Amino acid sequence: MDSMRDRFAATTTRLLDEDPSLAVVLAEISADRFEQAGRDHPDRVINVGIREQLLVGVGAGLALAGLRPVVHTFASFLIERPFEQVKLDFGHQDVGGVLVSAAASYDWPAGGFTHMAPGDVALLDTLDGWTVHVPGHPDEAETLLRHAVAAGDDRVYVRLSEQANTSPVKVDGEHFRTVKEGRSGVVVAVGPMLDNVLRATEGLDVTVLYATTVRPFDAEALRAAVGPGPAEVVIVEPYLAGTSTGEADTALLDVPHRVLGLGVGRAELRRYGQIEEHLAAHGLDAVSLRGRISGFLSLPEGGA
Amino acid sequence: MTTTANHAYGYTDLPELMGLMTGDEKHSPAATSTLDALWVLHDRVLRVSPETADDPGRDRFLLSKGHGPMAYYAVLTAKGFVEREWLTGFGSYDSPLGHHPDRTLVPGVEIASGSLGHGLPLAVGTALGLRAQRLSDPAVWVLVGDAELDEGSNHEAIAYAGPAGLERLHTLVIDNASATWARPGGIAARFEAAGWSAVTVDGRDHEALYAAFTAPHPGRPHAVIARVEPKTS
């Protein structure tokens, strides 16, 4: 299976051929994947070198000139390092663009914490008007990327990861999908967390919603899933734990509810190794999730 | 001279227009550091008017140094973008004219600025965007302060734009010697080392400014360093 990042390059290369208003801005990362596109469209595939503030400013400048920019690098360097550029050059200027990250929370654990960005979605939550897509499979990444590029002058963040589910789900760039129905609680699985959540909830009488577009948050889907309440909701996110609990609280304002936010811990984990080892360390592997979800919902871990 | 509804404004009207914002027609040099360069640029160089403010083929002027925008608003008023009546409300809740300009509130304002170090990268992107659309005619101008050049984002932009050969990009540096740590070798040298065309002029001399603004610079971006009185004088 190709990775989401491979699919991003292939899809964007095709979109550059189809849409003369599209431009890609890079800061060396993934530049090798855009060599052919750069030869075909030298004015619309722009590599600014290792300059991330310029990367984001240039993207917004392209938007000011009437183009649709796709701006790409690792999440740490796309959202965290040039955060004021993201806030002002897109938000305050009131222009749109598509930010596409790679490396996610710990796609390269051996590379250490400098290349990990579990706080990216929480950071974007401090800004207004960003759509956030978190695909869980390369096919979903392609679909959501196409939505993002076609979304007029909207500001869209597409968070790509090396973690992926085995099978794609049909996603529409807007709604959560119900992948399993039950009566004893609702578990929202975000993007690459779906496979582990489904394994963790095997035999448990719970509803599982699958979310790949987390901002705007599909409040309606969550309200429909919990019914009249009282509601018990677990959100399993591949980034900072609790990032979306506020959204769930707001969605359930009129329903008595408890929400458990599971995700990457805030404490820096000074470990290298493999993705699976980091998932386990943060309690996001299937076995850990089963214990934490069952405990919160007061269900026997063995299932009904 | 530009004719607006009721009045034809020239350079000599600018102090009075600025006075409407501050209640004072005598400004310190620092408050007017940009005035002459802005006037010559808008009066004689930039090809943009209120009628063409949304034309893709217009010249762009990006005020990056958003602090102290009275001279900017006065010039925009003189050129018919901003209504004279707006000036007296400067900085008030109901006024579109803030102490930093907002592109969504003021006609003719290309970027919202205030935070230093954003205009030049945005100008680089705008120049790239125009080039990608085969709009080779419009010029992109960005005004920065000498101390603003300390921002790392500007170093990124200068270092990229020269080798990238962004011929339609122009940076106007108002140098009132306000940087705490002056640039060794001078500001022009910094641009030249990065492959720019650069010229340093007296920022109060209108003919010298005009000559610097219109100097040919084939294949390279162009920087004009306009020296005015030191901020501390």
XYZ file of C-alpha atoms in Angstrom:
537
model
C 0.000 0.000 0.000
C 1.276 3.468 -0.804
C 1.465 5.954 2.078
C -0.794 8.976 2.489
C 2.205 11.127 1.659
C 2.828 9.188 -1.571
C -0.812 9.602 -2.483
C -0.687 13.300 -1.705
C 2.180 13.784 -4.147
C 0.549 11.699 -6.876
C -2.863 13.331 -6.466
C -1.519 16.856 -6.286
C 0.621 16.229 -9.363
C -2.532 15.295 -11.272
C -4.452 18.268 -9.884
C -1.667 20.617 -11.034
C -2.225 19.328 -14.566
C -5.972 19.855 -14.331
C -6.221 23.143 -12.461
C -4.134 26.139 -13.583
C -5.011 28.051 -10.409
C -3.326 25.493 -8.148
C 0.206 25.990 -6.823
C 2.331 23.875 -4.473
C 4.783 25.394 -2.021
C 7.468 23.226 -0.451
C 10.398 23.706 1.904
C 12.586 20.806 0.695
C 10.476 18.155 2.460
C 8.900 15.910 -0.218
C 10.533 17.975 -2.990
C 11.826 14.732 -4.540
C 8.226 13.603 -4.971
C 7.369 16.714 -6.995
C 10.282 16.652 -9.446
C 8.197 15.774 -12.493
C 5.430 18.192 -11.499
C 8.070 20.889 -11.104
C 9.369 20.229 -14.616
C 5.826 20.366 -16.004
C 4.778 23.449 -14.016
C 7.913 25.355 -13.023
C 5.968 28.452 -11.918
C 3.460 26.517 -9.812
C 5.718 24.098 -7.949
C 7.752 26.332 -5.686
C 10.463 25.058 -3.362
C 11.659 27.905 -1.124
C 14.419 25.873 0.543
C 14.550 25.265 4.282
C 12.551 28.395 5.121
C 9.303 27.630 6.880
C 8.197 31.167 7.721
C 8.673 32.057 4.069
C 6.895 28.834 3.091
C 3.678 29.906 4.788
C 3.987 33.589 3.830
C 4.535 32.659 0.197
C 1.479 30.399 0.287
C -0.648 33.275 1.522
C 0.931 35.660 -0.993
C -0.044 33.262 -3.784
C -3.593 33.350 -2.428
C -3.527 37.157 -2.442
C -2.581 36.956 -6.109
C -5.592 34.725 -6.791
C -4.102 31.218 -6.743
C -5.074 28.226 -4.591
C -1.935 27.295 -2.637
C -1.112 23.849 -1.269
C 1.576 24.302 1.381
C 3.408 21.232 2.622
C 6.023 20.125 5.096
C 6.220 18.140 8.345
C 3.593 19.200 10.879
C 6.205 20.538 13.313
C 7.484 22.952 10.676
C 4.144 23.730 9.051
C 2.015 24.543 12.102
C 4.323 25.023 15.059
C 7.409 26.846 13.809
C 5.588 29.419 11.617
C 2.443 29.592 13.708
C 2.158 33.369 13.547
C 2.348 33.182 9.767
C -0.512 30.664 9.801
C -2.506 32.951 12.081
C -1.846 36.258 10.323
C -0.883 35.531 6.719
C -3.928 33.338 6.158
C -6.385 34.207 8.936
C -5.883 37.931 9.446
C -5.397 38.549 5.717
C -8.647 36.660 5.210
C -7.313 34.443 2.441
C -7.516 30.680 2.055
C -5.193 27.828 1.359
C -4.537 24.157 1.945
C -1.911 23.140 4.485
C -0.866 19.506 4.139
C 1.370 18.015 6.798
C 3.295 14.809 7.134
C 5.000 13.095 10.087
C 1.942 13.545 12.367
C 2.388 12.667 16.058
C 5.195 10.096 15.773
C 5.507 8.757 12.261
C 9.283 8.641 12.652
C 9.822 7.702 16.291
C 13.506 7.001 15.743
C 13.833 10.651 14.732
C 12.758 11.822 18.163
C 10.555 14.604 19.485
C 11.778 17.327 17.092
C 9.807 15.637 14.335
C 6.664 14.963 16.351
C 3.679 17.320 16.406
C 0.880 15.865 18.548
C -0.308 19.411 19.360
C -0.965 20.635 15.798
C -4.759 20.281 15.793
C -5.034 21.823 19.271
C -2.965 24.773 18.061
C -5.192 25.293 15.035
C -8.133 25.204 17.435
C -6.962 28.576 18.750
C -7.705 30.040 15.300
C -10.993 30.652 13.558
C -12.258 29.064 10.408
C -9.927 26.152 9.740
C -11.344 22.925 8.354
C -9.300 19.960 9.616
C -9.169 16.639 7.782
C -7.508 13.617 9.416
C -7.623 10.760 6.906
C -7.132 7.195 8.101
C -6.167 5.649 4.760
C -4.447 6.801 1.546
C -7.752 6.552 -0.377
C -9.358 8.839 2.198
C -6.378 11.154 2.006
C -6.912 11.499 -1.745
C -10.635 12.163 -1.341
C -10.120 14.720 1.425
C -7.284 16.417 -0.429
C -9.515 16.824 -3.455
C -12.222 18.302 -1.221
C -9.687 20.677 0.312
C -8.381 21.923 -3.000
C -11.917 22.427 -4.316
C -13.127 24.243 -1.189
C -13.173 27.724 -2.709
C -11.123 30.110 -0.608
C -11.475 28.089 2.611
C -8.604 27.466 4.983
C -8.052 23.722 5.222
C -5.551 21.570 7.095
C -4.972 18.010 5.905
C -3.086 15.910 8.439
C -1.343 12.957 6.815
C 0.201 10.069 8.693
C 2.211 6.922 8.139
C -0.332 5.236 10.436
C -3.225 3.910 8.393
C -6.183 1.589 8.749
C -6.273 -1.611 6.703
C -9.317 -0.636 4.674
C -10.633 2.717 3.512
C -14.005 4.099 4.531
C -16.078 6.178 2.159
C -15.662 9.719 3.473
C -17.276 12.932 2.275
C -15.153 15.703 3.778
C -17.904 16.661 6.178
C -19.695 13.977 8.173
C -18.791 11.335 10.745
C -19.802 7.812 9.717
C -21.374 5.166 11.908
C -19.320 1.988 11.568
C -20.816 0.019 14.480
C -23.953 0.425 16.581
C -24.523 -0.341 20.246
C -26.329 0.931 23.355
C -23.738 1.355 26.082
C -21.809 4.353 24.862
C -20.368 6.095 21.843
C -16.737 5.909 20.774
C -15.503 8.421 18.227
C -12.444 7.106 16.377
C -10.453 9.704 14.495
C -8.572 8.785 11.306
C -5.802 6.218 11.846
C -7.273 5.222 15.240
C -10.173 3.299 13.673
C -8.605 -0.170 13.366
C -7.426 -0.160 16.983
C -10.776 1.167 18.200
C -12.661 -1.544 16.308
C -10.399 -4.237 17.760
C -10.726 -2.694 21.205
C -14.525 -2.630 21.060
C -15.036 -6.122 19.613
C -17.957 -7.699 21.452
C -18.670 -4.483 23.359
C -22.164 -3.026 23.012
C -21.048 0.411 21.838
C -21.543 2.672 18.851
C -18.400 3.592 16.929
C -18.382 6.773 14.891
C -15.569 7.356 12.435
C -14.354 10.921 12.050
C -11.988 12.077 9.329
C -13.161 15.678 9.217
C -12.872 16.889 12.819
C -13.304 20.640 12.236
C -16.009 21.615 11.848
C -16.969 18.929 14.372
C -20.011 16.894 13.292
C -22.096 17.728 16.361
C -25.248 16.466 14.728
C -23.829 12.985 14.222
C -22.721 12.798 17.841
C -26.112 14.004 19.138
C -27.892 11.463 16.941
C -25.615 8.675 18.190
C -26.145 9.389 21.895
C -29.920 9.824 21.631
C -31.706 11.470 24.567
C -28.920 10.592 27.016
C -27.470 10.508 29.530
C -24.537 10.176 27.170
C -21.178 8.518 27.640
C -18.666 9.381 24.961
C -15.066 8.373 24.346
C -13.021 10.228 21.732
C -9.891 8.491 20.475
C -7.635 10.870 18.589
C -4.192 10.321 17.038
C -2.938 13.629 18.466
C -3.021 15.380 21.851
C -5.507 13.730 24.249
C -8.580 15.849 24.834
C -8.224 17.988 21.700
C -11.885 17.481 20.785
C -13.530 17.047 24.189
C -14.615 20.696 24.161
C -16.293 20.172 20.813
C -18.141 17.141 22.200
C -19.165 19.104 25.299
C -20.592 21.858 23.125
C -22.396 19.345 20.917
C -23.998 17.758 23.989
C -24.817 20.954 25.853
C -28.465 19.922 26.293
C -27.724 16.318 27.201
C -26.305 15.080 30.511
C -22.972 13.597 29.492
C -19.465 12.441 30.361
C -16.641 12.601 27.868
C -13.313 10.791 27.983
C -10.642 12.133 25.669
C -7.970 9.627 24.678
C -4.961 10.466 22.574
C -1.301 11.295 22.818
C -0.127 12.281 26.292
C 1.197 15.751 26.941
C 4.378 14.607 28.653
C 7.288 14.302 26.268
C 8.108 10.646 25.772
C 11.879 10.537 25.340
C 11.912 7.291 23.425
C 12.775 6.274 19.873
C 11.690 2.928 18.437
C 8.590 2.161 16.380
C 5.126 3.668 15.915
C 3.562 0.625 17.614
C 5.703 1.171 20.692
C 4.593 4.781 20.947
C 0.964 3.792 20.486
C 1.331 1.362 23.391
C 3.153 3.942 25.533
C 0.273 6.379 25.079
C -2.323 3.675 25.731
C -3.615 3.766 22.168
C -2.997 0.158 21.175
C -6.058 -2.097 20.997
C -5.461 -3.832 24.349
C -4.967 -0.577 26.255
C -7.918 1.051 24.552
C -10.177 -1.868 25.441
C -9.318 -1.483 29.101
C -9.703 2.284 29.134
C -12.969 2.330 27.169
C -14.504 -0.541 29.184
C -13.466 1.069 32.432
C -14.998 4.420 31.558
C -18.240 2.851 30.338
C -18.289 0.315 33.232
C -18.416 -2.605 30.812
C -16.857 -6.006 31.434
C -13.639 -6.098 29.406
C -14.485 -9.490 27.970
C -17.585 -8.050 26.349
C -21.256 -8.760 26.775
C -2.330 65.727 -8.273
C -5.412 63.586 -7.975
C -8.932 64.866 -8.129
C -11.401 63.465 -5.661
C -15.025 64.461 -5.178
C -14.409 67.833 -3.624
C -10.752 68.491 -3.655
C -7.518 68.082 -5.525
C -4.752 66.993 -3.172
C -1.053 67.364 -3.612
C 2.051 66.770 -1.537
C 1.579 70.048 0.338
C -1.827 68.870 1.601
C -0.398 65.821 3.344
C 0.524 67.498 6.651
C -3.020 68.799 7.003
C -4.467 65.355 6.270
C -2.156 63.803 8.854
C -3.198 66.514 11.287
C -6.806 65.322 11.006
C -5.670 62.029 12.560
C -3.440 63.402 15.260
C -4.744 66.904 15.873
C -1.233 68.114 15.206
C 0.184 69.417 11.950
C 3.772 69.310 13.182
C 5.006 65.759 13.223
C 8.235 64.352 14.516
C 10.558 63.013 11.826
C 9.878 59.451 12.910
C 6.135 59.839 12.353
C 6.739 61.042 8.822
C 9.691 58.808 7.967
C 7.714 57.104 5.236
C 5.905 60.180 3.915
C 8.103 61.289 1.027
C 8.845 57.815 -0.254
C 5.151 56.868 -0.056
C 4.149 60.018 -1.888
C 6.608 59.673 -4.757
C 5.753 55.991 -5.133
C 1.992 56.530 -5.207
C 2.099 59.778 -7.177
C 4.548 58.828 -9.890
C 5.321 55.113 -9.944
C 2.505 52.775 -8.869
C -0.075 51.983 -11.519
C -3.135 51.593 -9.342
C -6.121 53.815 -8.590
C -9.416 53.445 -6.734
C -10.946 52.385 -10.056
C -8.379 49.611 -10.608
C -7.968 48.517 -6.981
C -9.327 45.041 -7.815
C -7.784 44.700 -11.271
C -5.510 41.624 -11.439
C -3.123 43.698 -13.556
C -2.648 46.479 -10.978
C 0.602 47.217 -9.244
C 0.632 46.063 -5.605
C 1.889 48.066 -2.669
C 2.208 46.154 0.605
C 2.856 48.183 3.728
C 4.711 45.722 5.931
C 5.779 48.237 8.567
C 2.219 48.786 9.762
C 3.125 50.933 12.754
C 2.505 54.663 12.471
C 0.336 54.514 9.342
C -0.760 58.178 9.350
C 1.404 59.056 6.368
C 0.021 56.015 4.544
C -3.602 56.966 5.224
C -2.879 60.562 4.212
C -1.430 59.426 0.884
C -4.341 57.024 0.323
C -6.715 59.911 1.011
C -4.863 62.181 -1.385
C -5.115 59.484 -4.031
C -8.837 58.974 -3.512
C -8.810 55.520 -1.862
C -9.782 56.773 1.582
C -12.419 59.385 2.354
C -11.156 62.479 4.102
C -13.956 62.194 6.664
C -12.557 58.876 7.873
C -9.332 60.460 9.065
C -10.799 62.181 12.100
C -12.007 58.854 13.478
C -8.498 57.343 13.352
C -8.208 54.505 15.852
C -11.760 54.739 17.156
C -14.111 51.779 17.494
C -16.224 52.653 14.464
C -13.331 53.688 12.227
C -11.898 51.496 9.482
C -8.559 53.203 10.095
C -6.645 51.505 12.895
C -3.203 52.136 14.275
C -2.302 49.184 12.088
C -4.051 48.927 8.701
C -6.507 46.139 7.834
C -6.884 45.112 4.203
C -10.467 44.018 4.749
C -11.481 47.483 6.003
C -9.578 49.986 3.864
C -9.802 50.288 0.062
C -6.413 50.097 -1.601
C -4.737 48.412 1.352
C -3.235 45.154 0.063
C -2.252 43.522 3.371
C -3.234 43.794 6.996
C -0.050 44.536 8.897
C 1.343 45.416 12.277
C 3.307 42.348 13.255
C 6.729 42.840 11.687
C 8.265 40.498 9.164
C 5.184 39.390 7.250
C 5.010 41.772 4.297
C 8.116 40.720 2.427
C 7.277 36.987 2.424
C 3.730 37.856 1.344
C 5.168 40.046 -1.416
C 7.376 37.182 -2.578
C 4.302 34.947 -2.776
C 2.329 37.621 -4.598
C 5.116 38.094 -7.144
C 5.284 34.320 -7.652
C 1.506 34.171 -8.037
C 1.456 36.904 -10.669
C 4.290 35.224 -12.556
C 2.450 31.886 -12.485
C -0.526 33.614 -14.115
C 1.690 35.196 -16.790
C 0.942 38.643 -15.369
C 4.425 39.974 -16.023
C 3.448 43.634 -16.043
C 2.345 44.389 -12.458
C 5.053 45.412 -10.045
C 4.971 44.319 -6.415
C 6.291 46.813 -3.863
C 6.694 46.218 -0.154
C 7.705 48.827 2.417
C 9.718 47.661 5.427
C 11.582 49.454 8.182
C 15.314 49.087 8.732
C 14.789 47.483 12.148
C 12.087 45.254 10.711
C 14.801 43.649 8.586
C 16.026 42.029 11.808
C 13.090 39.600 11.608
C 14.240 36.177 10.409
C 11.310 35.855 8.042
C 12.723 38.788 6.058
C 16.105 37.092 5.848
C 14.349 34.037 4.425
C 12.556 36.166 1.850
C 15.630 38.177 0.795
C 17.749 35.050 0.524
C 15.157 33.323 -1.663
C 14.007 36.171 -3.931
C 17.443 37.025 -5.293
C 18.432 33.584 -6.579
C 14.822 33.054 -7.721
C 15.178 36.129 -9.948
C 11.911 37.788 -8.927
C 12.311 40.779 -11.213
C 8.900 42.293 -10.449
C 9.542 42.368 -6.693
C 10.631 45.642 -5.101
C 11.468 46.350 -1.479
C 11.462 49.885 -0.136
C 13.422 50.105 3.115
C 12.823 53.223 5.173
C 16.086 53.589 7.060
C 15.790 55.826 10.081
C 18.602 53.984 11.816
C 16.247 52.413 14.322
C 17.819 48.947 14.452
C 19.499 48.330 17.794
C 22.262 46.347 16.126
C 23.083 47.988 12.825
C 23.740 45.713 9.895
C 27.488 45.390 9.277
C 28.280 46.658 5.803
C 24.973 48.460 5.478
C 21.507 47.459 4.320
C 22.172 47.609 0.572
C 25.073 45.187 0.962
C 22.739 42.649 2.550
C 20.440 42.734 -0.476
C 23.295 42.785 -2.984
C 24.899 39.757 -1.368
C 21.634 37.916 -1.959
C 21.591 38.814 -5.648
C 19.331 41.865 -5.553
C 19.779 45.172 -7.278
C 20.036 47.800 -4.540
C 20.338 51.549 -4.348
C 20.532 53.878 -1.363
C 19.083 57.382 -1.585
C 18.068 60.405 0.460
C 14.555 59.549 1.571
C 13.499 63.199 1.476
C 14.701 63.889 -2.073
C 11.793 63.276 -4.418
C 13.846 63.209 -7.624
C 16.389 60.849 -6.109
C 13.583 58.578 -4.875
C 11.927 58.589 -8.300
C 15.199 57.718 -10.028
C 15.815 54.891 -7.560
C 12.256 53.563 -7.916
C 12.495 53.452 -11.697
C 16.069 52.208 -12.080
C 16.193 49.169 -14.388
C 17.100 45.868 -12.711
C 16.827 43.109 -15.302
C 16.500 39.599 -13.900
C 16.775 40.679 -10.276
C 14.530 42.009 -7.531
C 15.213 45.599 -6.577
C 15.703 47.235 -3.189
C 15.556 50.969 -2.532
C 16.977 52.053 0.798
C 15.580 55.478 1.646
C 17.594 57.160 4.386
C 15.783 59.632 6.614
C 16.583 61.330 9.904
C 17.531 58.905 12.693
C 14.589 57.938 14.866
C 16.308 59.320 17.955
C 16.951 62.789 16.500
